[in-house]
Short mmCIF file of C-alpha atoms in Angstrom, two decimals:
data_model
loop_
_atom_site.label_atom_id
_atom_site.label_comp_id
_atom_site.label_asym_id
_atom_site.label_seq_id
_atom_site.Cartn_x
_atom_site.Cartn_y
_atom_site.Cartn_z
CA MET A 1 17.12 -4.46 -39.82
CA ASN A 2 18.46 -5.69 -36.74
CA ALA A 3 16.70 -5.21 -33.84
CA ASP A 4 19.21 -4.16 -31.41
CA HIS A 5 20.05 -1.59 -34.07
CA ASP A 6 16.20 -0.64 -34.90
CA PRO A 7 15.57 2.33 -32.83
CA GLY A 8 12.29 0.69 -33.01
CA ALA A 9 12.72 -2.19 -31.60
CA LEU A 10 15.21 -1.27 -28.91
CA ALA A 11 12.29 2.15 -27.53
CA ALA A 12 9.95 -0.90 -27.47
CA ARG A 13 12.26 -3.01 -24.74
CA LEU A 14 12.76 -0.03 -22.66
CA PRO A 15 10.85 0.30 -19.41
CA LEU A 16 7.73 2.45 -19.32
CA ARG A 17 7.64 5.02 -16.19
CA LEU A 18 5.62 6.92 -14.67
CA ASP A 19 6.22 9.63 -11.66
CA ILE A 20 3.68 9.53 -9.50
CA ASP A 21 2.72 12.81 -8.08
CA GLY A 22 0.42 12.16 -5.61
CA GLY A 23 -0.84 16.33 -4.55
CA VAL A 24 -2.71 16.40 -8.42
CA PRO A 25 -6.39 15.18 -8.66
CA LEU A 26 -7.03 11.96 -8.87
CA ALA A 27 -8.79 12.24 -11.97
CA GLU A 28 -5.42 12.77 -13.18
CA LEU A 29 -3.87 10.18 -11.23
CA THR A 30 -6.41 7.88 -12.66
CA ALA A 31 -5.94 9.04 -16.44
CA ALA A 32 -2.89 8.95 -16.01
CA VAL A 33 -1.80 5.06 -14.26
CA ASN A 34 -4.62 4.11 -17.63
CA GLY A 35 -2.01 5.64 -19.90
CA VAL A 36 0.85 3.97 -19.23
CA CYS A 37 -0.98 0.55 -18.61
CA GLN A 38 -3.27 0.94 -22.38
CA GLN A 39 1.30 1.61 -23.56
CA ALA A 40 2.24 -1.75 -21.85
CA GLU A 41 -0.95 -4.14 -23.33
CA ASP A 42 0.32 -2.32 -26.77
CA ARG A 43 3.79 -4.37 -26.65
CA THR A 44 5.09 -7.55 -25.45
CA HIS A 45 7.88 -8.74 -22.68
CA SER A 46 7.12 -4.93 -21.40
CA VAL A 47 8.43 -3.52 -17.98
CA VAL A 48 6.50 -0.72 -16.12
CA VAL A 49 8.54 1.32 -13.75
CA LEU A 50 6.92 3.67 -10.63
CA TRP A 51 8.70 6.46 -9.45
CA LEU A 52 6.87 7.09 -5.76
CA PRO A 53 8.98 9.78 -4.48
CA THR A 54 9.23 12.13 -1.71
CA SER A 55 5.81 14.56 -1.59
CA SER A 56 4.69 17.94 0.51
CA PHE A 57 0.99 15.62 -0.16
CA ASP A 58 -0.01 15.00 3.13
CA PRO A 59 -0.50 10.93 2.69
CA LYS A 60 -3.21 11.07 5.39
CA GLY A 61 -5.26 13.72 3.78
CA TRP A 62 -5.47 10.80 0.50
CA PRO A 63 -8.97 10.38 -0.63
CA GLY A 64 -9.59 14.30 -0.95
CA GLU A 65 -12.51 15.71 -2.46
CA ILE A 66 -13.50 13.14 -4.42
CA SER A 67 -17.14 11.28 -5.08
CA ILE A 68 -17.58 7.14 -5.58
CA GLN A 69 -17.21 7.63 -8.61
CA ASP A 70 -14.34 8.90 -9.06
CA ALA A 71 -12.56 6.66 -6.27
CA ASN A 72 -14.21 3.50 -8.56
CA ARG A 73 -12.41 4.63 -11.55
CA TRP A 74 -8.92 5.00 -9.31
CA GLU A 75 -9.81 1.27 -8.20
CA ARG A 76 -10.15 0.05 -11.70
CA ALA A 77 -7.25 1.81 -13.13
CA VAL A 78 -5.07 0.82 -9.91
CA ARG A 79 -6.43 -3.23 -11.19
CA ARG A 80 -5.75 -2.27 -14.52
CA LEU A 81 -2.07 -1.98 -13.28
CA GLU A 82 -2.35 -5.68 -11.02
CA ARG A 83 -3.15 -7.89 -13.96
CA LEU A 84 -0.92 -6.61 -16.58
CA ALA A 85 0.76 -8.65 -19.29
CA ALA A 86 3.91 -6.43 -18.14
CA ALA A 87 5.93 -6.89 -15.33
CA SER A 88 6.16 -4.16 -12.24
CA ILE A 89 8.07 -2.36 -10.29
CA ALA A 90 7.83 0.49 -7.80
CA VAL A 91 10.77 2.87 -6.63
CA VAL A 92 9.75 4.62 -3.67
CA SER A 93 11.27 6.76 -0.93
CA GLY A 94 10.20 8.34 2.22
CA ALA A 95 6.42 8.83 3.22
CA CYS A 96 4.20 6.92 0.81
CA GLY A 97 0.49 6.31 1.19
CA GLY A 98 -2.48 7.25 -0.18
CA PRO A 99 -2.13 6.45 -4.12
CA ALA A 100 1.78 5.37 -3.81
CA LEU A 101 0.21 3.14 -0.84
CA ASP A 102 -2.26 1.63 -3.34
CA LEU A 103 0.17 1.97 -6.82
CA LEU A 104 3.06 0.24 -4.46
CA LEU A 105 0.88 -2.62 -3.42
CA ALA A 106 -0.21 -3.98 -6.66
CA THR A 107 3.22 -4.00 -7.52
CA ASP A 108 4.87 -7.39 -8.77
CA TYR A 109 8.62 -6.27 -7.15
CA ARG A 110 9.95 -2.99 -4.72
CA ILE A 111 12.59 -0.98 -4.69
CA ALA A 112 12.93 1.38 -1.56
CA THR A 113 15.55 3.28 0.02
CA ALA A 114 16.13 3.56 3.57
CA GLU A 115 14.03 6.66 4.45
CA LEU A 116 10.64 4.96 3.27
CA ARG A 117 7.80 5.75 5.22
CA LEU A 118 4.86 3.27 5.01
CA LEU A 119 1.49 5.25 6.15
CA LEU A 120 -1.73 4.31 6.39
CA PRO A 121 -4.96 6.92 5.58
CA VAL A 122 -6.22 8.07 8.50
CA ASN A 123 -9.36 10.24 8.67
CA ASP A 124 -10.79 11.46 11.53
CA GLY A 125 -9.23 8.62 13.36
CA HIS A 126 -10.40 6.17 10.33
CA VAL A 127 -8.44 4.63 7.95
CA TRP A 128 -10.13 5.18 4.84
CA PRO A 129 -11.55 1.86 3.83
CA GLY A 130 -9.99 1.19 0.11
CA MET A 131 -8.77 -2.05 -1.47
CA ALA A 132 -4.95 -0.91 0.26
CA VAL A 133 -7.26 -2.89 3.31
CA HIS A 134 -7.90 -5.75 0.97
CA ARG A 135 -4.06 -6.24 -0.27
CA LEU A 136 -2.96 -5.41 2.91
CA VAL A 137 -4.73 -8.51 4.00
CA ASN A 138 -3.89 -10.90 1.29
CA GLN A 139 -0.33 -9.52 1.44
CA VAL A 140 0.46 -9.52 5.37
CA GLY A 141 -2.38 -11.78 6.30
CA VAL A 142 -5.37 -10.69 8.64
CA ALA A 143 -2.91 -10.98 12.01
CA ARG A 144 -0.96 -8.25 10.61
CA ALA A 145 -3.34 -6.48 8.64
CA ARG A 146 -5.53 -5.99 11.71
CA GLN A 147 -2.11 -4.80 13.59
CA LEU A 148 -1.57 -2.50 11.12
CA LEU A 149 -5.08 -0.96 10.60
CA VAL A 150 -5.55 -0.87 14.38
CA GLY A 151 -2.81 0.83 15.77
CA GLY A 152 -2.13 3.54 12.83
CA HIS A 153 1.56 3.23 12.70
CA ASP A 154 3.57 4.15 10.65
CA ILE A 155 5.70 1.39 8.53
CA SER A 156 9.87 1.66 8.36
CA ALA A 157 11.50 0.55 5.53
CA GLN A 158 13.06 -2.12 7.74
CA GLN A 159 9.96 -3.08 8.91
CA ALA A 160 7.84 -3.79 5.37
CA LEU A 161 11.10 -5.73 4.32
CA ASP A 162 10.21 -7.51 7.16
CA ILE A 163 7.23 -8.05 6.38
CA GLY A 164 7.43 -8.47 2.46
CA LEU A 165 5.72 -5.05 1.35
CA VAL A 166 8.90 -4.46 -0.10
CA ASP A 167 11.27 -7.09 -2.00
CA GLU A 168 13.83 -4.57 -1.21
CA LEU A 169 16.20 -1.89 0.13
CA SER A 170 18.75 -0.07 -1.23
CA SER A 171 20.76 3.29 -0.99
CA ALA A 172 21.18 3.00 -4.94
CA ALA A 173 17.94 2.89 -6.60
CA SER A 174 18.55 3.72 -10.11
CA ASP A 175 21.15 1.09 -10.19
CA ALA A 176 19.01 -1.17 -8.24
CA LEU A 177 16.40 -0.30 -10.44
CA ARG A 178 18.25 -1.91 -13.73
CA ALA A 179 19.37 -4.98 -12.27
CA ALA A 180 15.12 -5.58 -11.53
CA ALA A 181 14.51 -3.78 -14.63
CA SER A 182 16.59 -6.69 -16.87
CA ARG A 183 15.76 -9.50 -14.75
CA LEU A 184 12.14 -9.09 -14.58
CA GLY A 185 11.78 -8.96 -18.58
CA ARG A 186 12.93 -11.92 -19.43
CA ILE A 187 9.88 -13.40 -18.11
CA SER A 188 7.00 -10.32 -18.23
CA GLY A 189 4.32 -11.61 -20.49
CA LYS A 190 1.43 -13.45 -20.75
CA GLU A 191 2.98 -16.65 -18.29
CA LEU A 192 4.36 -14.45 -15.21
CA ALA A 193 0.13 -12.78 -15.74
CA ILE A 194 -1.34 -16.84 -15.44
CA ARG A 195 0.97 -16.89 -12.28
CA ARG A 196 0.50 -14.14 -10.20
CA GLN A 197 -3.24 -14.31 -10.85
CA LEU A 198 -2.79 -18.04 -9.08
CA VAL A 199 -0.91 -16.53 -6.90
CA LEU A 200 -4.09 -13.47 -6.77
CA GLU A 201 -6.38 -16.22 -6.15
CA ALA A 202 -5.15 -18.42 -4.36
CA PRO A 203 -6.16 -17.00 -0.60
CA ALA A 204 -10.03 -16.92 -1.71
CA THR A 205 -9.99 -19.67 -3.79
CA SER A 206 -10.95 -23.71 -2.31
CA PHE A 207 -8.04 -26.16 -3.73
CA GLU A 208 -10.90 -27.82 -5.30
CA ASP A 209 -12.14 -24.51 -7.19
CA ALA A 210 -8.77 -23.57 -7.47
CA LEU A 211 -7.32 -27.23 -9.29
CA GLY A 212 -8.95 -27.25 -12.47
CA THR A 213 -7.19 -23.56 -13.18
CA HIS A 214 -3.60 -24.73 -11.99
CA LEU A 215 -4.35 -28.07 -14.23
CA ALA A 216 -5.32 -25.68 -17.38
CA ALA A 217 -1.81 -23.66 -16.67
CA CYS A 218 0.17 -26.62 -16.69
CA ASP A 219 -1.19 -28.11 -19.74
CA ARG A 220 0.02 -24.27 -20.89
CA GLU A 221 3.80 -25.14 -19.40
CA LEU A 222 4.18 -28.23 -21.38
CA ARG A 223 2.75 -28.10 -24.62
CA ARG A 224 5.34 -24.33 -23.92
CA LEU A 225 7.89 -26.46 -23.36
CA HIS A 226 7.56 -28.53 -25.66
CA GLY A 227 7.05 -26.50 -28.16
CA ARG A 228 3.68 -27.93 -29.02
CA GLY A 229 2.03 -24.08 -28.85
CA GLU A 230 -1.29 -23.08 -26.26
CA PRO A 231 -3.74 -25.96 -25.66
CA ASP A 232 -7.52 -24.41 -27.60
CA GLU A 233 -10.05 -23.22 -24.97
CA GLU A 234 -11.55 -26.48 -26.09
CA ARG A 235 -9.01 -28.29 -24.30
CA SER A 236 -8.59 -26.08 -21.88
CA ALA A 237 -11.60 -26.88 -20.96
CA ARG A 238 -11.83 -30.54 -21.18
CA THR A 239 -8.98 -30.57 -18.08
CA GLY A 240 -10.46 -27.57 -16.48
CA ASP A 241 -13.37 -30.59 -15.44
CA ARG A 242 -11.11 -33.04 -14.28
#
């Protein structure tokens, strides 16, 4: 059967969708994120779409009554999403804070409506010191992150676009999503994961330490371009030593 007419093949190419409800317990959110990650890991060239709608949940009440073990499991789930071979897209509108903000900062491409307001979770005047702080520093720099953390102000959609926390503002989010999913679907996979990892590690890695990893990635790309397949571990190790 032609893959274009095979229902199973067609379904495998459709984006995986996860709707995030910030009002549910953290354990349920963690399970939901791990669930969609597992589905993505069982596919090739998949795209994960996270819908982060406006919620009656108060993002500044994050994280609520949880244990440190709950926080650890949540952070590991978000990190799992961030490191998928699948491309990830977030569609966000209205107030976005707490778990929605964590997930937004872990995605590859971010589409927002003009109503977006990013809210840093604050309890008794103190910002929640989760990994969203780490990602903010990596993504907008120390100075800008310091201003956001100390100021404690909401971030408007235009401000989020200007500083790179979202990639696109759209009044037709569904249309923007279809275009982004089509574009990212063509590059989703192990090659995207390798390049994403290089980007994520760059701020904390010296040139000398990063050189071997980048050369190994270049060797892999040269082999792909010339149809020679993936390098074996031994060759990658030798390349990394040069």
